Structures are given as C-alpha cells and as structure tokens.
Amino acid sequence: MPPAPGDHDARRRDVSEAVWRVLAAHGFGHLTLRAVAAEMGVSTGMLTHYFQSKNALVRYAHAVAEDHTNVPARPAKGLASLREALLDVVPLTPEATVMNRVWVSFWDAAIGDPELGAGEKARYERWRTKLRPHVEAAVAAGEIPATVDIDDVTTAAAALTHGIVVQALFDPDRFPPDRLIQLIDNHLRMLSGQS
Amino acid sequence: MPPAPGDHDARRRDVSEAVWRVLAAHGFGHLTLRAVAAEMGVSTGMLTHYFQSKNALVRYAHAVAEDHTNVPARPAKGLASLREALLDVVPLTPEATVMNRVWVSFWDAAIGDPELGAGEKARYERWRTKLRPHVEAAVAAGEIPATVDIDDVTTAAAALTHGIVVQALFDPDRFPPDRLIQLIDNHLRMLSGQS
C-alpha cells in the first residue's frame, strides 16, 4: 500500500537518512533496495513505492550525497582562502571522512556507467571552478608568481587534495588532521615559491 | 563436471583474461560470476569449480590486477627518475588507462570491507616505499632542498599523481598525455624550488 499523503515528507526524510547511513557505513557498492529497507526496518516492497529501479535509487543516492556535502563557497582572498577551501574537503572531522568515503565509493560505478561518469566529470569541473578564484586572487595579490598557469595550479591543488583524501581514507592513523593540514600547507608554500 | 587436469592451466588463463576484461570494461562493481561466465561463453556453474564464493572471485581479481600492473622499479637517480616513476602511473596509454580504471574501481569495495581496505593501505605503503628512494636521491643530488621532509614529499607526489589520475579518468579530453606530463613536471619544478 502506498504511504498516506500526510506521511510522505516524513517518510522521504527517513528514506534519505537510511540511504545516507548505508552509503556511509558500506559505500556505494552495498547500496541496494534491500539494504536501505533493512536500515529502515521496512519491507523491500515498501521501498519500491519510492524507487522503481536500481537506477532511481542510484540517482537518489547522489542527490542525498550532494545534500550532505554542504561546503559553502568562500570569498576569494588568495592563498589563505585557497587553504580554507582545500581544508574544507580533506577528512579533518568524522563528518568529512564519511563524506569522502561516500564520494570515493561512487567512482567505481561511475567508471562503468557513462551517465554517472559524466556526473563525476561535471563535479570536478564545478570544484575546479570553485577553487579557481582563490588562485586568481593569490596571483593578483602577488602570493603566487604571475608566471603560473591558473588552470594548472587549480587542477594540481584539487589533485593533491583528493590524492591525500584517498590515502587518508585507507590509513587514517598515518593521516591524522595535523598531518593533512601540513601536506596542504607544504603545497601552498611551494606554490608561493618558498619551497 | 570439473575440467580435465590437462585443461586446467589453459582454462585458468581464460578465467584470468575474462576477469580482467570484465574489470577493464565495467569496473569492480560489475564483477560477478555471471559476468565472467558470460565473458567466457560458459555457464556460471562451470565457474563455481574455480570460485566457491564471491569473496574468492574478489581476491582473485586483485591478483589478476596485480599481474597487469607490471610497473618495474627504476634505479633511483633523483628528480628524473622520480618523474619516470610518476609517469609510469598516469594514463598516458590505453593500457595505463585501463589499469587505473580497475584500481580506482576497487576503492568502493575496499571502503566497506576491512580486509580489502587493509590491502589498499598496504598498496599505498608499497608505492610510497617505491617512490621514496627517488626523492632521497633528488635531495642527495641537491635537486630538492635538503630542508624538506622526505615522507611529505613522497606522499604529496603520490597524492598529486593519483588525484590527476582520477580527474583524467572522468575527463580524458581535458587530460591528454601532454597535459598529464605538464602537471607532473610543474610539480617537480616547484619541488626543485623553481616555481
């Protein structure tokens, strides 16, 4: 039986939270209607009112992850705000760790699925677009040599950050927050020409 | 019926190649006994003679991927050999692209599975251990300032490289080989203090 109309929003929140908990605990590869239903303590059949297919659940999971990835844009001031923007992404808190686990876990499916792959490409474009004004401001402020290529610096900052994220996810003892901050700071110091 | 003893090695090679083709085409999330059987044109039942469980197939897939990741250690000479070692990893060729797709696709399952996660942690340790002598040689040769922390430089080089790999996998048009090389070279130039 479909849920009563009045219950719909509350139930939708329950579904969103259950999807997030499954992603956070086990990664995308374990996201199934059955797992979400078990997390909610309901029947798989009930969930088919929300998701007619695995594909619908997958697209919904990405929307849920976007909702949980609430990293606001920061005013672009130069290296200091670039630093903040990069530190927003690395796993300095349990919440940021979960967020990163979920996004890294999406890459497997995205590699084998053109639509999801296009989504990841677009996410990287959005992230670089978000980082770029900080790099431009740093060049304008003379904090980074004006000879650099802005796109290269932006791409490399994103790459270094995600590369650290992946190493940290699999080896958190080696990468506590202060070490993550140090690796970002080393990179920014090199960028400013004071290696 | 189990395969005849004389067929065993040839059949095992067939299985390995089918596992690799499934990984290469679709990523780890699509690796199932059924997909491997379909790739070989045999019944799923036949494959159960080789893999008693999904877990056995998963472990086998990692061994197959290791066999395909034949990146030899290079003599450590300094920045030049560090450069070669990093370029060995980025997707400059179709084969290297497939290799990277497969390894990145493993991360999803590894995030939700302590045994596979420990395997990824160990792989990163091995990679950093392989890169470290190049950094040490670069410092010894005066190519990198002696004030750097060797572990930090090694970790950052690995991070930058894998971060580029992921962006390139989802957006190969933006990251053709010459751009990948340029991003690695930029990093090495910064390391040497000539940003």
Short mmCIF file of C-alpha atoms in Angstrom, two decimals:
data_model
loop_
_atom_site.label_atom_id
_atom_site.label_comp_id
_atom_site.label_asym_id
_atom_site.label_seq_id
_atom_site.Cartn_x
_atom_site.Cartn_y
_atom_site.Cartn_z
CA MET A 1 0.00 0.00 0.00
CA PRO A 2 1.45 3.42 -0.87
CA PRO A 3 2.10 5.71 2.09
CA ALA A 4 -0.70 8.09 3.09
CA PRO A 5 -0.12 11.57 1.60
CA GLY A 6 0.44 13.17 5.02
CA ASP A 7 3.24 10.74 5.79
CA HIS A 8 5.06 11.37 2.57
CA ASP A 9 7.57 14.04 3.53
CA ALA A 10 8.47 12.40 6.82
CA ARG A 11 8.89 9.08 5.12
CA ARG A 12 11.00 10.64 2.40
CA ARG A 13 13.32 12.03 5.07
CA ASP A 14 13.53 8.56 6.62
CA VAL A 15 14.46 7.14 3.23
CA SER A 16 17.12 9.82 2.68
CA GLU A 17 18.66 9.19 6.08
CA ALA A 18 18.68 5.43 5.55
CA VAL A 19 20.32 5.83 2.13
CA TRP A 20 22.97 8.04 3.69
CA ARG A 21 23.63 5.60 6.54
CA VAL A 22 24.06 2.70 4.09
CA LEU A 23 26.44 4.78 1.95
CA ALA A 24 28.39 6.00 4.97
CA ALA A 25 28.77 2.57 6.52
CA HIS A 26 29.40 0.40 3.48
CA GLY A 27 29.94 2.52 0.38
CA PHE A 28 28.05 2.67 -2.85
CA GLY A 29 28.72 -0.96 -3.77
CA HIS A 30 26.47 -2.09 -0.94
CA LEU A 31 23.60 0.26 -1.77
CA THR A 32 20.59 -1.89 -2.60
CA LEU A 33 16.86 -1.56 -2.01
CA ARG A 34 17.22 -4.44 0.41
CA ALA A 35 19.97 -2.71 2.42
CA VAL A 36 18.01 0.55 2.62
CA ALA A 37 14.84 -1.31 3.63
CA ALA A 38 16.75 -3.21 6.34
CA GLU A 39 18.21 0.07 7.61
CA MET A 40 14.67 1.47 7.87
CA GLY A 41 13.16 -1.71 9.29
CA VAL A 42 10.62 -1.91 6.47
CA SER A 43 9.98 -4.35 3.66
CA THR A 44 11.79 -4.08 0.34
CA GLY A 45 8.36 -3.94 -1.26
CA MET A 46 7.54 -0.73 0.59
CA LEU A 47 10.62 0.92 -0.91
CA THR A 48 9.54 0.12 -4.44
CA HIS A 49 6.94 2.88 -3.99
CA TYR A 50 9.90 5.27 -3.93
CA PHE A 51 12.32 3.63 -6.30
CA GLN A 52 11.05 1.80 -9.34
CA SER A 53 14.53 0.65 -10.27
CA LYS A 54 18.09 0.39 -9.05
CA ASN A 55 18.88 3.31 -11.31
CA ALA A 56 16.34 5.50 -9.50
CA LEU A 57 17.95 4.59 -6.17
CA VAL A 58 21.40 5.38 -7.58
CA ARG A 59 20.34 8.82 -8.79
CA TYR A 60 18.64 9.49 -5.48
CA ALA A 61 21.81 8.48 -3.59
CA HIS A 62 23.79 11.10 -5.50
CA ALA A 63 21.23 13.76 -4.58
CA VAL A 64 21.41 12.68 -0.92
CA ALA A 65 25.21 12.88 -1.02
CA GLU A 66 25.07 16.36 -2.54
CA ASP A 67 22.78 17.42 0.32
CA HIS A 68 25.36 16.13 2.80
CA THR A 69 28.23 17.84 1.01
CA ASN A 70 27.45 21.26 2.20
CA VAL A 71 30.73 23.04 1.58
CA PRO A 72 29.91 26.73 1.10
CA ALA A 73 31.86 28.85 -1.36
CA ARG A 74 34.30 31.17 0.42
CA PRO A 75 35.22 34.70 -0.59
CA ALA A 76 38.36 34.55 -2.74
CA LYS A 77 41.17 36.35 -0.94
CA GLY A 78 44.24 34.46 -2.09
CA LEU A 79 46.33 31.65 -0.61
CA ALA A 80 44.57 31.90 2.76
CA SER A 81 41.14 31.29 1.26
CA LEU A 82 42.53 28.62 -1.10
CA ARG A 83 43.85 26.89 2.01
CA GLU A 84 40.43 27.05 3.68
CA ALA A 85 38.71 25.77 0.56
CA LEU A 86 41.08 22.78 0.35
CA LEU A 87 40.80 22.06 4.07
CA ASP A 88 37.00 22.04 3.67
CA VAL A 89 37.45 18.87 1.62
CA VAL A 90 40.03 16.77 3.49
CA PRO A 91 38.87 14.40 6.27
CA LEU A 92 39.58 16.60 9.30
CA THR A 93 36.32 15.59 11.03
CA PRO A 94 34.28 12.36 11.20
CA GLU A 95 31.62 14.03 9.01
CA ALA A 96 34.19 14.97 6.36
CA THR A 97 35.57 11.42 6.49
CA VAL A 98 32.13 9.96 5.82
CA MET A 99 31.52 12.47 3.04
CA ASN A 100 34.78 11.45 1.37
CA ARG A 101 34.10 7.72 1.80
CA VAL A 102 30.81 8.16 0.02
CA TRP A 103 32.18 10.20 -2.88
CA VAL A 104 35.18 7.93 -3.44
CA SER A 105 32.84 4.94 -3.34
CA PHE A 106 30.82 6.46 -6.21
CA TRP A 107 33.80 6.32 -8.55
CA ASP A 108 33.54 2.57 -9.14
CA ALA A 109 30.05 2.75 -10.60
CA ALA A 110 30.88 5.96 -12.46
CA ILE A 111 33.78 4.25 -14.23
CA GLY A 112 31.46 1.69 -15.80
CA ASP A 113 28.47 3.96 -16.46
CA PRO A 114 28.62 6.87 -18.95
CA GLU A 115 25.83 8.86 -17.25
CA LEU A 116 27.38 8.58 -13.80
CA GLY A 117 30.82 9.22 -15.30
CA ALA A 118 29.54 12.44 -16.87
CA GLY A 119 28.27 13.39 -13.43
CA GLU A 120 31.73 12.93 -11.91
CA LYS A 121 33.33 14.94 -14.71
CA ALA A 122 30.85 17.75 -14.03
CA ARG A 123 31.52 17.58 -10.30
CA TYR A 124 35.26 18.05 -10.95
CA GLU A 125 34.53 20.97 -13.24
CA ARG A 126 32.40 22.58 -10.53
CA TRP A 127 35.10 22.02 -7.91
CA ARG A 128 37.85 23.50 -10.08
CA THR A 129 35.57 26.42 -10.93
CA LYS A 130 35.08 26.97 -7.19
CA LEU A 131 38.82 26.83 -6.46
CA ARG A 132 39.95 28.96 -9.39
CA PRO A 133 39.01 32.42 -7.98
CA HIS A 134 41.22 31.73 -4.95
CA VAL A 135 44.16 31.02 -7.22
CA GLU A 136 43.42 34.13 -9.29
CA ALA A 137 43.26 36.22 -6.11
CA ALA A 138 46.57 34.75 -4.92
CA VAL A 139 48.22 35.67 -8.23
CA ALA A 140 46.65 39.15 -8.12
CA ALA A 141 47.97 39.60 -4.59
CA GLY A 142 51.45 38.54 -5.65
CA GLU A 143 51.32 35.46 -3.40
CA ILE A 144 51.85 33.14 -6.36
CA PRO A 145 54.18 34.07 -9.23
CA ALA A 146 52.23 35.61 -12.13
CA THR A 147 54.03 33.22 -14.50
CA VAL A 148 51.92 30.24 -13.43
CA ASP A 149 49.05 28.83 -15.46
CA ILE A 150 45.90 29.36 -13.38
CA ASP A 151 44.22 26.18 -14.63
CA ASP A 152 47.28 24.09 -13.92
CA VAL A 153 47.60 25.42 -10.38
CA THR A 154 43.89 24.88 -9.74
CA THR A 155 43.91 21.37 -11.17
CA ALA A 156 47.02 20.43 -9.21
CA ALA A 157 45.57 21.75 -5.94
CA ALA A 158 42.42 19.68 -6.48
CA ALA A 159 44.51 16.65 -7.45
CA LEU A 160 46.84 16.88 -4.46
CA THR A 161 43.86 17.26 -2.14
CA HIS A 162 41.92 14.29 -3.46
CA GLY A 163 45.07 12.20 -3.60
CA ILE A 164 45.63 12.89 0.08
CA VAL A 165 41.98 12.10 0.80
CA VAL A 166 42.26 8.62 -0.70
CA GLN A 167 45.48 7.78 1.14
CA ALA A 168 43.94 9.06 4.39
CA LEU A 169 40.72 7.06 3.98
CA PHE A 170 42.65 3.81 3.87
CA ASP A 171 45.21 4.77 6.51
CA PRO A 172 43.68 7.23 8.99
CA ASP A 173 46.33 6.52 11.64
CA ARG A 174 49.04 7.78 9.33
CA PHE A 175 46.99 10.80 8.29
CA PRO A 176 45.55 12.50 11.36
CA PRO A 177 44.23 16.04 10.84
CA ASP A 178 47.51 17.82 11.62
CA ARG A 179 49.33 15.77 9.00
CA LEU A 180 46.66 16.51 6.40
CA ILE A 181 46.94 20.22 7.16
CA GLN A 182 50.72 20.03 6.93
CA LEU A 183 50.58 18.41 3.49
CA ILE A 184 48.22 21.11 2.20
CA ASP A 185 50.39 23.83 3.74
CA ASN A 186 53.54 22.37 2.18
CA HIS A 187 51.90 22.55 -1.21
CA LEU A 188 50.79 26.15 -0.73
CA ARG A 189 54.28 27.12 0.48
CA MET A 190 55.76 25.60 -2.66
CA LEU A 191 53.21 27.42 -4.77
CA SER A 192 54.27 30.69 -3.24
CA GLY A 193 57.86 29.91 -4.26
CA GLN A 194 59.21 29.33 -0.76
CA SER A 195 59.83 25.60 -1.05
CA MET B 1 31.87 -31.67 -14.44
CA PRO B 2 35.27 -30.30 -13.32
CA PRO B 3 37.75 -29.60 -16.13
CA ALA B 4 40.15 -32.37 -17.10
CA PRO B 5 43.56 -31.96 -15.40
CA GLY B 6 45.34 -31.22 -18.67
CA ASP B 7 42.99 -28.33 -19.41
CA HIS B 8 43.46 -26.72 -16.08
CA ASP B 9 46.22 -24.18 -16.77
CA ALA B 10 44.77 -23.08 -20.09
CA ARG B 11 41.34 -22.69 -18.53
CA ARG B 12 42.80 -20.74 -15.61
CA ARG B 13 44.37 -18.33 -18.12
CA ASP B 14 40.98 -17.99 -19.81
CA VAL B 15 39.40 -17.19 -16.47
CA SER B 16 42.08 -14.60 -15.66
CA GLU B 17 41.63 -12.90 -19.00
CA ALA B 18 37.86 -12.85 -18.65
CA VAL B 19 38.12 -11.37 -15.14
CA TRP B 20 40.44 -8.70 -16.46
CA ARG B 21 38.15 -7.85 -19.38
CA VAL B 22 35.13 -7.51 -17.07
CA LEU B 23 37.14 -5.26 -14.72
CA ALA B 24 38.53 -3.19 -17.58
CA ALA B 25 35.18 -2.68 -19.28
CA HIS B 26 32.87 -2.15 -16.31
CA GLY B 27 34.86 -1.79 -13.09
CA PHE B 28 34.82 -3.84 -9.95
CA GLY B 29 31.15 -3.17 -9.17
CA HIS B 30 30.12 -5.27 -12.15
CA LEU B 31 32.41 -8.20 -11.37
CA THR B 32 30.17 -11.21 -10.80
CA LEU B 33 30.49 -14.91 -11.54
CA ARG B 34 27.73 -14.41 -14.09
CA ALA B 35 29.59 -11.58 -15.87
CA VAL B 36 32.83 -13.57 -16.01
CA ALA B 37 30.98 -16.65 -17.26
CA ALA B 38 29.25 -14.59 -19.96
CA GLU B 39 32.60 -13.13 -20.99
CA MET B 40 33.97 -16.68 -21.36
CA GLY B 41 30.85 -18.07 -23.01
CA VAL B 42 30.47 -20.75 -20.34
CA SER B 43 27.89 -21.46 -17.67
CA THR B 44 28.03 -19.83 -14.26
CA GLY B 45 28.05 -23.35 -12.82
CA MET B 46 31.32 -24.13 -14.56
CA LEU B 47 32.94 -21.15 -12.84
CA THR B 48 31.97 -22.39 -9.39
CA HIS B 49 34.71 -25.00 -9.85
CA TYR B 50 37.15 -22.08 -9.65
CA PHE B 51 35.41 -19.74 -7.24
CA GLN B 52 33.42 -21.16 -4.36
CA SER B 53 32.28 -17.68 -3.32
CA LYS B 54 32.12 -14.06 -4.37
CA ASN B 55 34.93 -13.42 -1.92
CA ALA B 56 37.17 -15.90 -3.76
CA LEU B 57 36.45 -14.11 -7.05
CA VAL B 58 37.22 -10.74 -5.44
CA ARG B 59 40.57 -11.91 -4.12
CA TYR B 60 41.38 -13.46 -7.47
CA ALA B 61 40.50 -10.20 -9.24
CA HIS B 62 43.05 -8.35 -7.12
CA ALA B 63 45.72 -10.90 -8.03
CA VAL B 64 44.83 -10.54 -11.72
CA ALA B 65 45.06 -6.75 -11.43
CA GLU B 66 48.47 -7.03 -9.74
CA ASP B 67 49.65 -9.20 -12.66
CA HIS B 68 48.51 -6.48 -15.07
CA THR B 69 50.18 -3.72 -13.07
CA ASN B 70 53.65 -4.51 -14.11
CA VAL B 71 55.43 -1.29 -13.31
CA PRO B 72 59.09 -2.16 -12.70
CA ALA B 73 61.12 -0.35 -10.05
CA ARG B 74 63.53 2.15 -11.60
CA PRO B 75 67.05 2.97 -10.40
CA ALA B 76 66.82 5.99 -8.11
CA LYS B 77 68.72 8.86 -9.68
CA GLY B 78 66.81 11.91 -8.47
CA LEU B 79 64.11 14.10 -9.98
CA ALA B 80 64.49 12.50 -13.42
CA SER B 81 63.78 9.02 -12.11
CA LEU B 82 61.02 10.33 -9.81
CA ARG B 83 59.45 11.81 -12.93
CA GLU B 84 59.65 8.48 -14.76
CA ALA B 85 58.20 6.63 -11.78
CA LEU B 86 55.22 9.03 -11.61
CA LEU B 87 54.68 8.93 -15.37
CA ASP B 88 54.60 5.13 -15.14
CA VAL B 89 51.33 5.51 -13.22
CA VAL B 90 49.34 8.20 -15.07
CA PRO B 91 47.11 7.22 -18.00
CA LEU B 92 49.45 8.02 -20.90
CA THR B 93 48.49 4.87 -22.81
CA PRO B 94 45.25 2.88 -23.23
CA GLU B 95 46.78 0.11 -21.10
CA ALA B 96 47.61 2.53 -18.29
CA THR B 97 44.09 3.96 -18.51
CA VAL B 98 42.56 0.52 -18.07
CA MET B 99 44.94 -0.25 -15.20
CA ASN B 100 43.87 2.95 -13.44
CA ARG B 101 40.17 2.35 -14.06
CA VAL B 102 40.49 -1.04 -12.43
CA TRP B 103 42.39 0.17 -9.37
CA VAL B 104 40.14 3.16 -8.78
CA SER B 105 37.12 0.89 -9.14
CA PHE B 106 38.48 -1.30 -6.30
CA TRP B 107 38.25 1.57 -3.81
CA ASP B 108 34.48 1.33 -3.41
CA ALA B 109 34.55 -2.24 -2.12
CA ALA B 110 37.69 -1.52 -0.07
CA ILE B 111 35.93 1.30 1.75
CA GLY B 112 33.28 -1.06 3.08
CA ASP B 113 35.49 -4.10 3.71
CA PRO B 114 38.27 -4.11 6.35
CA GLU B 115 40.30 -6.85 4.62
CA LEU B 116 40.20 -5.13 1.22
CA GLY B 117 40.81 -1.77 2.91
CA ALA B 118 43.95 -3.16 4.56
CA GLY B 119 45.05 -4.30 1.12
CA GLU B 120 44.70 -0.75 -0.26
CA LYS B 121 46.59 0.67 2.71
CA ALA B 122 49.40 -1.80 2.05
CA ARG B 123 49.42 -0.94 -1.66
CA TYR B 124 49.89 2.74 -0.82
CA GLU B 125 52.70 1.86 1.57
CA ARG B 126 54.40 -0.16 -1.16
CA TRP B 127 54.01 2.67 -3.66
CA ARG B 128 55.41 5.29 -1.30
CA THR B 129 58.28 2.94 -0.45
CA LYS B 130 58.98 2.60 -4.17
CA LEU B 131 58.93 6.39 -4.73
CA ARG B 132 60.93 7.35 -1.65
CA PRO B 133 64.43 6.43 -2.95
CA HIS B 134 63.93 8.79 -5.90
CA VAL B 135 63.13 11.63 -3.51
CA GLU B 136 66.14 10.75 -1.36
CA ALA B 137 68.36 10.72 -4.43
CA ALA B 138 66.99 14.10 -5.51
CA VAL B 139 67.79 15.56 -2.10
CA ALA B 140 71.24 13.96 -2.11
CA ALA B 141 71.89 15.44 -5.57
CA GLY B 142 70.80 18.89 -4.37
CA GLU B 143 67.84 18.91 -6.77
CA ILE B 144 65.38 19.32 -3.90
CA PRO B 145 66.20 21.49 -0.89
CA ALA B 146 67.58 19.41 1.99
CA THR B 147 65.10 21.11 4.32
CA VAL B 148 62.14 19.10 3.02
CA ASP B 149 60.62 16.16 4.84
CA ILE B 150 61.20 13.11 2.63
CA ASP B 151 57.96 11.41 3.66
CA ASP B 152 55.93 14.53 2.99
CA VAL B 153 57.43 14.99 -0.46
CA THR B 154 56.88 11.33 -1.31
CA THR B 155 53.30 11.33 -0.04
CA ALA B 156 52.49 14.54 -1.89
CA ALA B 157 53.96 13.23 -5.16
CA ALA B 158 51.82 10.09 -4.87
CA ALA B 159 48.76 12.17 -3.95
CA LEU B 160 49.16 14.63 -6.79
CA THR B 161 49.62 11.77 -9.24
CA HIS B 162 46.56 9.79 -8.16
CA GLY B 163 44.50 12.97 -7.97
CA ILE B 164 45.38 13.69 -11.57
CA VAL B 165 44.58 10.10 -12.50
CA VAL B 166 41.04 10.35 -11.16
CA GLN B 167 40.32 13.67 -12.88
CA ALA B 168 41.74 12.26 -16.12
CA LEU B 169 39.70 9.05 -15.97
CA PHE B 170 36.45 11.03 -15.91
CA ASP B 171 37.58 13.68 -18.39
CA PRO B 172 40.13 12.24 -20.81
CA ASP B 173 39.57 15.02 -23.36
CA ARG B 174 40.75 17.61 -20.89
CA PHE B 175 43.69 15.48 -19.81
CA PRO B 176 45.53 14.15 -22.85
CA PRO B 177 49.02 12.75 -22.23
CA ASP B 178 50.88 16.04 -22.76
CA ARG B 179 48.74 17.78 -20.16
CA LEU B 180 49.32 14.97 -17.66
CA ILE B 181 53.06 15.22 -18.23
CA GLN B 182 52.91 19.00 -17.84
CA LEU B 183 51.11 18.72 -14.48
CA ILE B 184 53.72 16.28 -13.18
CA ASP B 185 56.54 18.46 -14.49
CA ASN B 186 55.05 21.56 -12.85
CA HIS B 187 55.06 19.77 -9.53
CA LEU B 188 58.66 18.64 -9.90
CA ARG B 189 59.71 22.15 -10.89
CA MET B 190 58.06 23.53 -7.76
CA LEU B 191 59.76 20.84 -5.70
CA SER B 192 63.11 21.93 -7.02
CA GLY B 193 62.31 25.46 -5.88
CA GLN B 194 61.93 26.99 -9.35
CA SER B 195 58.21 27.65 -9.24
#
